[in-house]
Short mmCIF file of C-alpha atoms and ligand atoms in Angstrom, two decimals:
data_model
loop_
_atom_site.label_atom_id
_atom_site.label_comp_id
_atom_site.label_asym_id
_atom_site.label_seq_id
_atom_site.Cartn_x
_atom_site.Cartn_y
_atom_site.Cartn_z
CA UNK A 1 -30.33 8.23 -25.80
CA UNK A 2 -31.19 4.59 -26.45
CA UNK A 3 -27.68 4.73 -28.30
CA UNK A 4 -25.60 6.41 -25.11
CA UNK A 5 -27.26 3.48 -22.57
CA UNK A 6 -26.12 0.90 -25.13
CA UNK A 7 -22.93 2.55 -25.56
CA UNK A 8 -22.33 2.67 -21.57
CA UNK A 9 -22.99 -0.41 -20.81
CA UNK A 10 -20.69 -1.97 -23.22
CA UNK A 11 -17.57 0.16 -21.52
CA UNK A 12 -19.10 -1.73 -18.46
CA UNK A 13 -19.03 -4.94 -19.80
CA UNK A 14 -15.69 -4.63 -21.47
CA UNK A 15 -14.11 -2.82 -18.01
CA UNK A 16 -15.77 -5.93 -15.92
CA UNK A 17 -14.37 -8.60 -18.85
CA UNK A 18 -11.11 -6.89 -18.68
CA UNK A 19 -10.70 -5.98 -14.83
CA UNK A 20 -12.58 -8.72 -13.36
CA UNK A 21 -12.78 -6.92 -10.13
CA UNK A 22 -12.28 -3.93 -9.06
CA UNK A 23 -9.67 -2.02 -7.06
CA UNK A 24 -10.50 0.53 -4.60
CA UNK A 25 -8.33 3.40 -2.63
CA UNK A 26 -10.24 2.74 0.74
CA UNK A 27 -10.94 -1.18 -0.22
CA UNK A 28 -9.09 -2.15 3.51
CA UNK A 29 -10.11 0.91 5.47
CA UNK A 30 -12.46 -0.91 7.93
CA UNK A 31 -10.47 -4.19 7.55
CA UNK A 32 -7.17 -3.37 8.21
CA UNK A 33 -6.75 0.55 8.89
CA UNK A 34 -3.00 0.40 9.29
CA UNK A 35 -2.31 -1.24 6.33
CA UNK A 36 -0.31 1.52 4.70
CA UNK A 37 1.65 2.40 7.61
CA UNK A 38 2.80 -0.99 8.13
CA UNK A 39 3.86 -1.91 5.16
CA UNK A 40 5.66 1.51 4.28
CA UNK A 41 7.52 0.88 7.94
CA UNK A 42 9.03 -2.80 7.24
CA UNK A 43 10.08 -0.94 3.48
CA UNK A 44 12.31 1.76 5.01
CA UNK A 45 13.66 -0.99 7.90
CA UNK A 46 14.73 -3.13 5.46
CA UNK A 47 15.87 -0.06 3.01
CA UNK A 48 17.90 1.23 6.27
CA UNK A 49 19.89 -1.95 6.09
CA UNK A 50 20.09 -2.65 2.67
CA UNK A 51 20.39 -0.05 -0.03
CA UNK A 52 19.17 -2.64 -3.16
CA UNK A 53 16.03 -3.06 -1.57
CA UNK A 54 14.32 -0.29 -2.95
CA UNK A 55 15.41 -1.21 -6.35
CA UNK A 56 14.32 -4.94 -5.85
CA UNK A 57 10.98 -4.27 -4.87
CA UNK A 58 10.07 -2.15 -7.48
CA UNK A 59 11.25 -4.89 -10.37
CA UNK A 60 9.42 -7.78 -8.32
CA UNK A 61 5.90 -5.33 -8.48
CA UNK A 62 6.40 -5.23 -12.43
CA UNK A 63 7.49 -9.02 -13.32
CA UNK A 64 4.67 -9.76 -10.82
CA UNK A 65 2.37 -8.00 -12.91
CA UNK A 66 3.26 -9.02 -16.19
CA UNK A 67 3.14 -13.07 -15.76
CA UNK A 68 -0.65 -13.68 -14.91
CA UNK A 69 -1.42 -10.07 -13.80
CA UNK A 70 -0.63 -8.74 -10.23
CA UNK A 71 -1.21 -11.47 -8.45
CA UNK A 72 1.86 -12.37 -5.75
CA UNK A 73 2.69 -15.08 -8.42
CA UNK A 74 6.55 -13.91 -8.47
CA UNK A 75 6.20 -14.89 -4.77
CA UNK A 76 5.19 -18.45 -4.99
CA UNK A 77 8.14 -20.74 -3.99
CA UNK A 78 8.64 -24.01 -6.34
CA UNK A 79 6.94 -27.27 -4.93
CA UNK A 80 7.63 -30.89 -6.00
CA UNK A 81 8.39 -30.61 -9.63
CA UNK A 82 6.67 -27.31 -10.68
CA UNK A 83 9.48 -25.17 -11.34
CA UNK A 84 7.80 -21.11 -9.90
CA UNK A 85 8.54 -17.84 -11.94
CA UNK A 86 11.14 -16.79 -9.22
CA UNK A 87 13.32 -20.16 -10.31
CA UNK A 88 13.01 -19.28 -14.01
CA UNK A 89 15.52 -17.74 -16.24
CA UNK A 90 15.31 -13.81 -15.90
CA UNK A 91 15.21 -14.04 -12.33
CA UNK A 92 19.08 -12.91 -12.26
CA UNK A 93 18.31 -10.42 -9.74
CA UNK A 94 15.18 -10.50 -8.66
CA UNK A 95 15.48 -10.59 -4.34
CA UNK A 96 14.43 -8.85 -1.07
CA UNK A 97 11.60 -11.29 -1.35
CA UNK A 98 12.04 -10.85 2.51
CA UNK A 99 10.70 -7.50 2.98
CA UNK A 100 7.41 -9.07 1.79
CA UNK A 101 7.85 -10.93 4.23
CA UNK A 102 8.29 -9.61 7.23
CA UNK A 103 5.45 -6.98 5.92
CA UNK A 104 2.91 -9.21 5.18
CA UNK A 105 3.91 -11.26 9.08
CA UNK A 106 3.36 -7.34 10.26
CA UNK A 107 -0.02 -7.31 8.62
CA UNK A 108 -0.84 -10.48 9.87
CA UNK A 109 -0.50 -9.54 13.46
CA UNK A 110 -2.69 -6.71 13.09
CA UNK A 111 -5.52 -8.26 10.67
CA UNK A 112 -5.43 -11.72 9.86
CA UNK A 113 -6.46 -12.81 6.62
CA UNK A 114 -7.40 -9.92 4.93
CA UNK A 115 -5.00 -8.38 3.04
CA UNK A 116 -3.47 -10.04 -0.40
CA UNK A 117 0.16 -10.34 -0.73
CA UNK A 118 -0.05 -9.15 -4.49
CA UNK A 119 -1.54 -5.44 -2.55
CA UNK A 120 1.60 -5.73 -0.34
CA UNK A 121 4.17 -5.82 -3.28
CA UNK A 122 2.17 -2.99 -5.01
CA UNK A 123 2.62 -1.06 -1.79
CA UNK A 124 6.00 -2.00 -1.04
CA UNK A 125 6.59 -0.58 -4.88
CA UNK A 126 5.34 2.80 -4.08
CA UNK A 127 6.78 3.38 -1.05
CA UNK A 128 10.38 2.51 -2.73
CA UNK A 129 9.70 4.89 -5.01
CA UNK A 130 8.69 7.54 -2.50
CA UNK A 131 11.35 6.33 -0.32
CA UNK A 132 14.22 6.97 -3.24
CA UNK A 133 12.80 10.25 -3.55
CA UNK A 134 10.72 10.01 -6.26
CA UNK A 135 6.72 10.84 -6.56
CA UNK A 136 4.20 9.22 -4.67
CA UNK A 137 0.86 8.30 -5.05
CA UNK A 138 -2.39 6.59 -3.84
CA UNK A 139 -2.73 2.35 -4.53
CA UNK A 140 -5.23 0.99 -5.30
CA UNK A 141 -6.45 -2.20 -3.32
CA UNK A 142 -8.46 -5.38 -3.74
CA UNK A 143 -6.11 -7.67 -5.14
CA UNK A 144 -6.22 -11.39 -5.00
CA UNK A 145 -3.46 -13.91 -4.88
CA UNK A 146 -2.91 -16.76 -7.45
CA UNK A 147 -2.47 -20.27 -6.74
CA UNK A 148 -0.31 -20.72 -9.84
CA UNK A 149 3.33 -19.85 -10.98
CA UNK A 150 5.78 -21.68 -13.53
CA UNK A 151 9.21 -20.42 -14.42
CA UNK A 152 8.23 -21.31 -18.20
CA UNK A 153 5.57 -18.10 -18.16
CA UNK A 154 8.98 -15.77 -17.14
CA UNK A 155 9.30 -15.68 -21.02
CA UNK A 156 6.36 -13.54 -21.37
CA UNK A 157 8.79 -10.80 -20.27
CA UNK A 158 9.91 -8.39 -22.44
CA UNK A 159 13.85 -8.86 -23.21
CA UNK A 160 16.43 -6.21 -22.55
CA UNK A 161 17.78 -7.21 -26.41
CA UNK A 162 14.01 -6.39 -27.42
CA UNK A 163 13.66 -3.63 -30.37
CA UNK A 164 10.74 -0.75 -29.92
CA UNK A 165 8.19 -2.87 -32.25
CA UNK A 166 8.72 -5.96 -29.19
CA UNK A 167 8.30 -3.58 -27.03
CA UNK A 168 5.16 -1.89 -27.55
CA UNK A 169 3.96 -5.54 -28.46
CA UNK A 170 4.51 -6.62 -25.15
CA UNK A 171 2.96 -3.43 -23.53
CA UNK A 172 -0.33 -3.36 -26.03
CA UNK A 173 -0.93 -7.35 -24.98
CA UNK A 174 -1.24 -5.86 -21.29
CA UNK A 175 -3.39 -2.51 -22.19
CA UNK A 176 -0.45 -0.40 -21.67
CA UNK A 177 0.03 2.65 -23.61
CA UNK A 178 3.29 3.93 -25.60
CA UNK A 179 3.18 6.45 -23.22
CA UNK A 180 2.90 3.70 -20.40
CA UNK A 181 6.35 2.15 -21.71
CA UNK A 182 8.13 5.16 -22.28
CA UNK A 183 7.31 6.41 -18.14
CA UNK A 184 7.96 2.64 -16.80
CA UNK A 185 11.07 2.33 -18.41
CA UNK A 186 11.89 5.46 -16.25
CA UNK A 187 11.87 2.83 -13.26
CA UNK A 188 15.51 1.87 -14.74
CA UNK A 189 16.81 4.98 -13.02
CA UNK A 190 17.02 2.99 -9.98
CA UNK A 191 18.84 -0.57 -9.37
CA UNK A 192 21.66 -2.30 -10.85
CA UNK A 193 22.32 -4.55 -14.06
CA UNK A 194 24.54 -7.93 -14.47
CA UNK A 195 26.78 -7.81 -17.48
CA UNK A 196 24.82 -10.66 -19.04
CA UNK A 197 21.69 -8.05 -19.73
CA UNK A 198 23.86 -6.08 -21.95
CA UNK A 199 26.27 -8.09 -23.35
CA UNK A 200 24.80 -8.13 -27.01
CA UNK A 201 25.88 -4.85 -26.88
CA UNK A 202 29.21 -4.67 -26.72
CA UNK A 203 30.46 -8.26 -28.14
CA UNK A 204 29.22 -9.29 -31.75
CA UNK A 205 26.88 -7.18 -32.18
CA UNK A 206 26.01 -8.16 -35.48
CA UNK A 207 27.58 -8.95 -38.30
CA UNK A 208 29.20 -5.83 -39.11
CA UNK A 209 29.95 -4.22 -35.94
CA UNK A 210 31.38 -5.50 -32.72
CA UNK A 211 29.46 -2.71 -30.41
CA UNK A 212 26.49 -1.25 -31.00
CA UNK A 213 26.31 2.05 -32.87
CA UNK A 214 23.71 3.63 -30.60
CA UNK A 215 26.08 3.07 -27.94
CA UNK A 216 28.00 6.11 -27.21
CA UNK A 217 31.73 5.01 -27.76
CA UNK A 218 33.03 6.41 -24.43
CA UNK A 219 30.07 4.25 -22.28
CA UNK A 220 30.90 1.34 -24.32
CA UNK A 221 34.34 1.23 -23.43
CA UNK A 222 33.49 1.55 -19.88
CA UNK A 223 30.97 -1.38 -20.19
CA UNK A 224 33.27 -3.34 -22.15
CA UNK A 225 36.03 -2.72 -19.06
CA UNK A 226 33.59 -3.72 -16.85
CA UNK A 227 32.12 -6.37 -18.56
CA UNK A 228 35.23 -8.56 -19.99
CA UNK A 229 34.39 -11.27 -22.44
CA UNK A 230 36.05 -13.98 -20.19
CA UNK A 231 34.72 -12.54 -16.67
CA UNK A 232 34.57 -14.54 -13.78
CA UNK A 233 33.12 -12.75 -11.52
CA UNK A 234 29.81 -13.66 -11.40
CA UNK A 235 27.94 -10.62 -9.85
CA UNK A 236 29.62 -8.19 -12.73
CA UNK A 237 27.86 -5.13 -13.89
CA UNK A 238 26.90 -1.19 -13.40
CA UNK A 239 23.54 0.63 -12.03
CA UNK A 240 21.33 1.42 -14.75
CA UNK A 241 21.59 4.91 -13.90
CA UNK A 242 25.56 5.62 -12.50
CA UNK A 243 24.31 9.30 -11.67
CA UNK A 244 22.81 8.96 -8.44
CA UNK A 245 20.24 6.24 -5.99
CA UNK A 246 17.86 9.28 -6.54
CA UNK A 247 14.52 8.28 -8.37
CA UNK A 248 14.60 11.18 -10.86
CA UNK A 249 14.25 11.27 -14.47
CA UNK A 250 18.18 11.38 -15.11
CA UNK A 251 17.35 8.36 -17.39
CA UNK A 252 15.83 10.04 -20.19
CA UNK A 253 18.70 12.24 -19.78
CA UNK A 254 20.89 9.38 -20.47
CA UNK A 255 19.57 8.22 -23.62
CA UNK A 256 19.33 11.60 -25.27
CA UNK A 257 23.39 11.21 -24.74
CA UNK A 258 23.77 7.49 -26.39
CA UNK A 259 23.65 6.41 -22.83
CA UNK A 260 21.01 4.06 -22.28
CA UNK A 261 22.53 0.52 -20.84
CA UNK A 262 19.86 -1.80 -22.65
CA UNK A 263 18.98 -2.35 -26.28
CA UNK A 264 15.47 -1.73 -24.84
CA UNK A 265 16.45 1.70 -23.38
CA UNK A 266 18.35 3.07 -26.03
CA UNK A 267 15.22 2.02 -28.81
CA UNK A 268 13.06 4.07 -26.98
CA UNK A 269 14.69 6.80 -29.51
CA UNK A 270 13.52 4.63 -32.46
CA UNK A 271 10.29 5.94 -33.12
CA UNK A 272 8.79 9.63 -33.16
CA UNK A 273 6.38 8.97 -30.53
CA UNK A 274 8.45 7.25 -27.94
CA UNK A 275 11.15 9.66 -28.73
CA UNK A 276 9.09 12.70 -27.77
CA UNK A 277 8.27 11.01 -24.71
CA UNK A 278 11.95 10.29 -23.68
CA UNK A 279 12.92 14.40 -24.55
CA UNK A 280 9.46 15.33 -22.65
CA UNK A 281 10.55 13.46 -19.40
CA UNK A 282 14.09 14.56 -19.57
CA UNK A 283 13.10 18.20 -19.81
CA UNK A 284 10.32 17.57 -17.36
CA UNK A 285 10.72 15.62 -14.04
CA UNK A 286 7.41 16.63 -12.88
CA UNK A 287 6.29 15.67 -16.65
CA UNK A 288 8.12 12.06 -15.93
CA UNK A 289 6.49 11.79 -12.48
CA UNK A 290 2.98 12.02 -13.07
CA UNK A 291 2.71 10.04 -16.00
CA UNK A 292 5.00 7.42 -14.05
CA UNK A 293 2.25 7.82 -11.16
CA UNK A 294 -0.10 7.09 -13.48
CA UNK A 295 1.01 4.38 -15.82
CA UNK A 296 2.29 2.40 -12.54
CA UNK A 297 -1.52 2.18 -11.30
CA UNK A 298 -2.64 1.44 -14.71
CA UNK A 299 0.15 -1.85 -14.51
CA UNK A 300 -0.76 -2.53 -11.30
CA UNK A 301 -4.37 -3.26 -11.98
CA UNK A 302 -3.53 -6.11 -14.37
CA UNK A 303 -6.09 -8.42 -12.98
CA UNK A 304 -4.82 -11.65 -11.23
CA UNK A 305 -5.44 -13.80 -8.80
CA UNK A 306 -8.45 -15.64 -6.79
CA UNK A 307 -7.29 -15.93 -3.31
CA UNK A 308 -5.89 -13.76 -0.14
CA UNK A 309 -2.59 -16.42 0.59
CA UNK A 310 -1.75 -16.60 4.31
CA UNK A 311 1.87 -16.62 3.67
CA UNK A 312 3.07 -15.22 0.34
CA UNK A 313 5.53 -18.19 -0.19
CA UNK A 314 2.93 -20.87 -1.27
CA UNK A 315 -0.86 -21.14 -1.99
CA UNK A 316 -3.31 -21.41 0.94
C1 LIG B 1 10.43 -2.19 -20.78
C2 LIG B 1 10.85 -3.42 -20.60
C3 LIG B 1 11.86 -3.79 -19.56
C4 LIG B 1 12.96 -4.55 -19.75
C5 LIG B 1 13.40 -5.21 -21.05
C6 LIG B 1 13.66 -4.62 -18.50
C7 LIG B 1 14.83 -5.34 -18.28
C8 LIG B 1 15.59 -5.28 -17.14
C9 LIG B 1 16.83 -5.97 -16.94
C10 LIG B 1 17.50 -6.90 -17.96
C11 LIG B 1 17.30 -5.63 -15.71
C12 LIG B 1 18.62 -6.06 -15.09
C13 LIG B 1 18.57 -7.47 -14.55
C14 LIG B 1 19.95 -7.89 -14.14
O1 LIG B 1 20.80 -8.03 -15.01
O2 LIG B 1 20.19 -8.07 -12.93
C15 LIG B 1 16.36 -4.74 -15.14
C16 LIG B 1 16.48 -4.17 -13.89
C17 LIG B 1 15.51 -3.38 -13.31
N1 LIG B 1 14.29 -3.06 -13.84
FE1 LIG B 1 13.67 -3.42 -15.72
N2 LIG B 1 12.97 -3.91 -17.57
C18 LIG B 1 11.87 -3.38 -18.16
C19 LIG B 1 10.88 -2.63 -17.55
C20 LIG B 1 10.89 -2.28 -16.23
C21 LIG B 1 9.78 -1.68 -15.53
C22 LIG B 1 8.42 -1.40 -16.15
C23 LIG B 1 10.19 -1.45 -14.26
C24 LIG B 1 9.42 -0.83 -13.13
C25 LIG B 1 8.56 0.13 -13.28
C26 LIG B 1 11.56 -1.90 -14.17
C27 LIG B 1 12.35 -1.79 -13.05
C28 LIG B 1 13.63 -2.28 -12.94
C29 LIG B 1 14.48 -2.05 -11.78
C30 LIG B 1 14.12 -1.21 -10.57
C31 LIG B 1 15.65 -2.76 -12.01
C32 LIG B 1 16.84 -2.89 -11.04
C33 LIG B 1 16.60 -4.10 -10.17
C34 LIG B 1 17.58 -4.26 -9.03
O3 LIG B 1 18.55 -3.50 -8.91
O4 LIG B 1 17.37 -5.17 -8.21
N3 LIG B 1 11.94 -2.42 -15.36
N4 LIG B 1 15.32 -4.54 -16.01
C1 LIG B 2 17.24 -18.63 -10.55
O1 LIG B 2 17.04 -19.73 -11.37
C2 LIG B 2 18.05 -20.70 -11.28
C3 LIG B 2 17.81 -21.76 -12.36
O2 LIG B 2 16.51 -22.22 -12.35
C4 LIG B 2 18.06 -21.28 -9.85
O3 LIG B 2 19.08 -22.25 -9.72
C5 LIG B 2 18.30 -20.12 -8.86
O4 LIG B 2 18.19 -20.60 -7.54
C6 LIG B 2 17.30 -19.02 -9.07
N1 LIG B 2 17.66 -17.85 -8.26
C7 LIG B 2 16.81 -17.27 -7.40
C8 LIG B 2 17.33 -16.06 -6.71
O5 LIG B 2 15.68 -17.67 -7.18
C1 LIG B 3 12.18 -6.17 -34.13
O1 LIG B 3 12.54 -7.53 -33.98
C2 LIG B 3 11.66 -8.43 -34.59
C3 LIG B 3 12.07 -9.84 -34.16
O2 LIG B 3 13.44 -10.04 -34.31
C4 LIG B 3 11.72 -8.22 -36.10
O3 LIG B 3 10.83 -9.11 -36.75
C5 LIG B 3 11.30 -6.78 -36.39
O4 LIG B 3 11.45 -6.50 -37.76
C6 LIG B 3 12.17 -5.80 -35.59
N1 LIG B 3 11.60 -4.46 -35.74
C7 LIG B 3 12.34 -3.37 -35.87
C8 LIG B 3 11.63 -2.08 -35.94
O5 LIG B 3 13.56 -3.42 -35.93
C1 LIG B 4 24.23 -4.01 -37.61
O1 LIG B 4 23.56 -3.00 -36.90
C2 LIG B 4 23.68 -1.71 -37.47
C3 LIG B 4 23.02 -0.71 -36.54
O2 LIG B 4 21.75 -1.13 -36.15
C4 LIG B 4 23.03 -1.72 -38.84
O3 LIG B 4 23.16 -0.45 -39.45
C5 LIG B 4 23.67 -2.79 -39.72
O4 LIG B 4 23.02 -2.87 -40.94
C6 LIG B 4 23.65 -4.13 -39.01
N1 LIG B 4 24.35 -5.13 -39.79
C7 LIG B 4 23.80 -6.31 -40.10
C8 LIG B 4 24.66 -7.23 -40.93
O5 LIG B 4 22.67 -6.62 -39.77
#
């Protein structure tokens, strides 16, 4: 008995060390009742107009989360000479920093003060899943915004040229589970890629080959055709998953066929474990949906920030 109490209370200290706080599915229920409704109704306005938008927001939730935890940091604008994540290098496509926005104005109106940007973008996240047609689930809330973002910390993100052993490095230093990689990476069945992200892959490759091997030679000559070695046009490239704008699981599909478009895609094969996981999901969408459910609410408590920000742009 004396051993179980002892034993308890250390998974309480360790969840408090490595939560901070905690996150609750009814943390804004008296505070700001339409929370959900409001924020899910300035995502499919801005969706209506502009078909990227799901995409967007759903890559801003996860660089948010993986540069000082979910805390609105990829928000922060730059000020005087500190340089914010948004300005640093893999910010290629991150936009739709808008829709934010205009939600968090909405929420505003209707309860001032309350609610944390950083809970907005998770929000905004699920609802462009939901919204692409893919599985929904309840957020948890309580998040607090961070009064600090440099471009340098953008390097903590994992690399589309990274190998699996990078990969699961950079999941394990958040908490996040093989399987948590394997169902994230499913969010690349949405959204669209510059040529720059895979280039490695189809100019020297290495040493001995020109193109990667893993790449299926048909899809590499299509990247290559899109992708020319002296391209000029600057906004160059193909969505990560040509099939469809659905958010289904046609992704593991893909790289079961050679057809994964990053280095990091196409590695998930390189190890028994992930690989399982990639045949599992593309046998299984409801498989790939609830553990995507799942591992999303596991990244999105990362714990962050210290403040609720009045406008997500810059700290109070
Ligand atoms: C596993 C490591 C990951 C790597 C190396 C990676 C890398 C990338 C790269 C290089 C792009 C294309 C950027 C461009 O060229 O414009 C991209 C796009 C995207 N990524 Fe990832 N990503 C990873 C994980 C994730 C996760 C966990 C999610 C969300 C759950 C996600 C969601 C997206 C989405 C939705 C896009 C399309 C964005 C748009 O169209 O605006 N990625 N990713
Ligand atoms: C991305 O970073 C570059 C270089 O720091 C900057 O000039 C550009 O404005 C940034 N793009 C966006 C969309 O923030
Ligand atoms: C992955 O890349 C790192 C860094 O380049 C290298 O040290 C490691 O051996 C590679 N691992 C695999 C499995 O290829
Ligand atoms: C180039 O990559 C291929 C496939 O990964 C590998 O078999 C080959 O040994 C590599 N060559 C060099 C010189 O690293």
């Amino acid at each position: 008995m004396a051993i179980m109490v002892t034993f308890l209370n250390l998974i309480t200290i360790f969840s408090l060390v490595s939560i901070g706080y905690s996150l609750s599915l009814n943390y804004y229920e008296k505070t700001c009742h339409d929370l959900e409704y409001i924020v899910a109704k300035a995502v499919k306005d801005a969706a209506a107009r502009d078909k990227t938008v799901p995409a967007a927001l759903l890559r801003m939730h996860f660089h948010d989360c993986f540069v000082r935890g979910c805390d609105a940091s990829v928000l922060l604008y730059s000020k005087g000479n500190n340089k914010a994540e948004k300005d640093g290098p893999p910010n290629i496509s991150l936009h739709a920093f808008y829709v934010i926005d205009e939600a968090k104005r909405a929420v505003e109106a209707k309860c001032p003060g309350v609610v944390s940007c950083a809970d907005i973008l998770a929000l905004a996240a699920r609802d462009a899943v939901f919204l692409s047609g893919g599985p929904r689930w309840d957020v948890p809330k309580g998040r607090k915004d961070g009064r600090t973002s440099k471009a340098s910390e953008t390097r903590q993100l994992p690399a589309p040229t990274f190998n699996i052993s990078q990969l699961q490095q950079s999941f394990s230093q958040r908490a996040l589970s093989v399987k948590d990689l394997v169902a994230l990476s499913g969010g690349h069945t949405l959204g669209f890629s510059h040529c720059s992200s895979f280039r490695n892959r189809i100019q020297n490759f290495n040493a001995t080959h020109d193109v990667d091997p893993s790449l299926h030679p048909s899809f590499a000559a299509k990247l290559k055709s899109i992708c020319p070695l002296k391209n000029k046009a600057k906004n160059a490239g193909t969505t990560l998953d040509p099939s469809s704008t659905t958010f289904d699981n046609t992704y593991y599909k893909l790289i079961l066929q050679q057809k994964g478009l990053f280095s990091s895609d196409q590695a998930l094969l390189d190890t028994p474990k992930t690989k399982h996981l990639v045949s599992k999901f593309a046998r299984s969408q409801e498989a790939f949906y609830e553990a995507f459910a799942k591992s999303m609410i596991k990244m999105g408590s990362i714990n962050g920030g210290q403040e609720v920000r009045k406008d997500c742009r810059k700290i109070n």
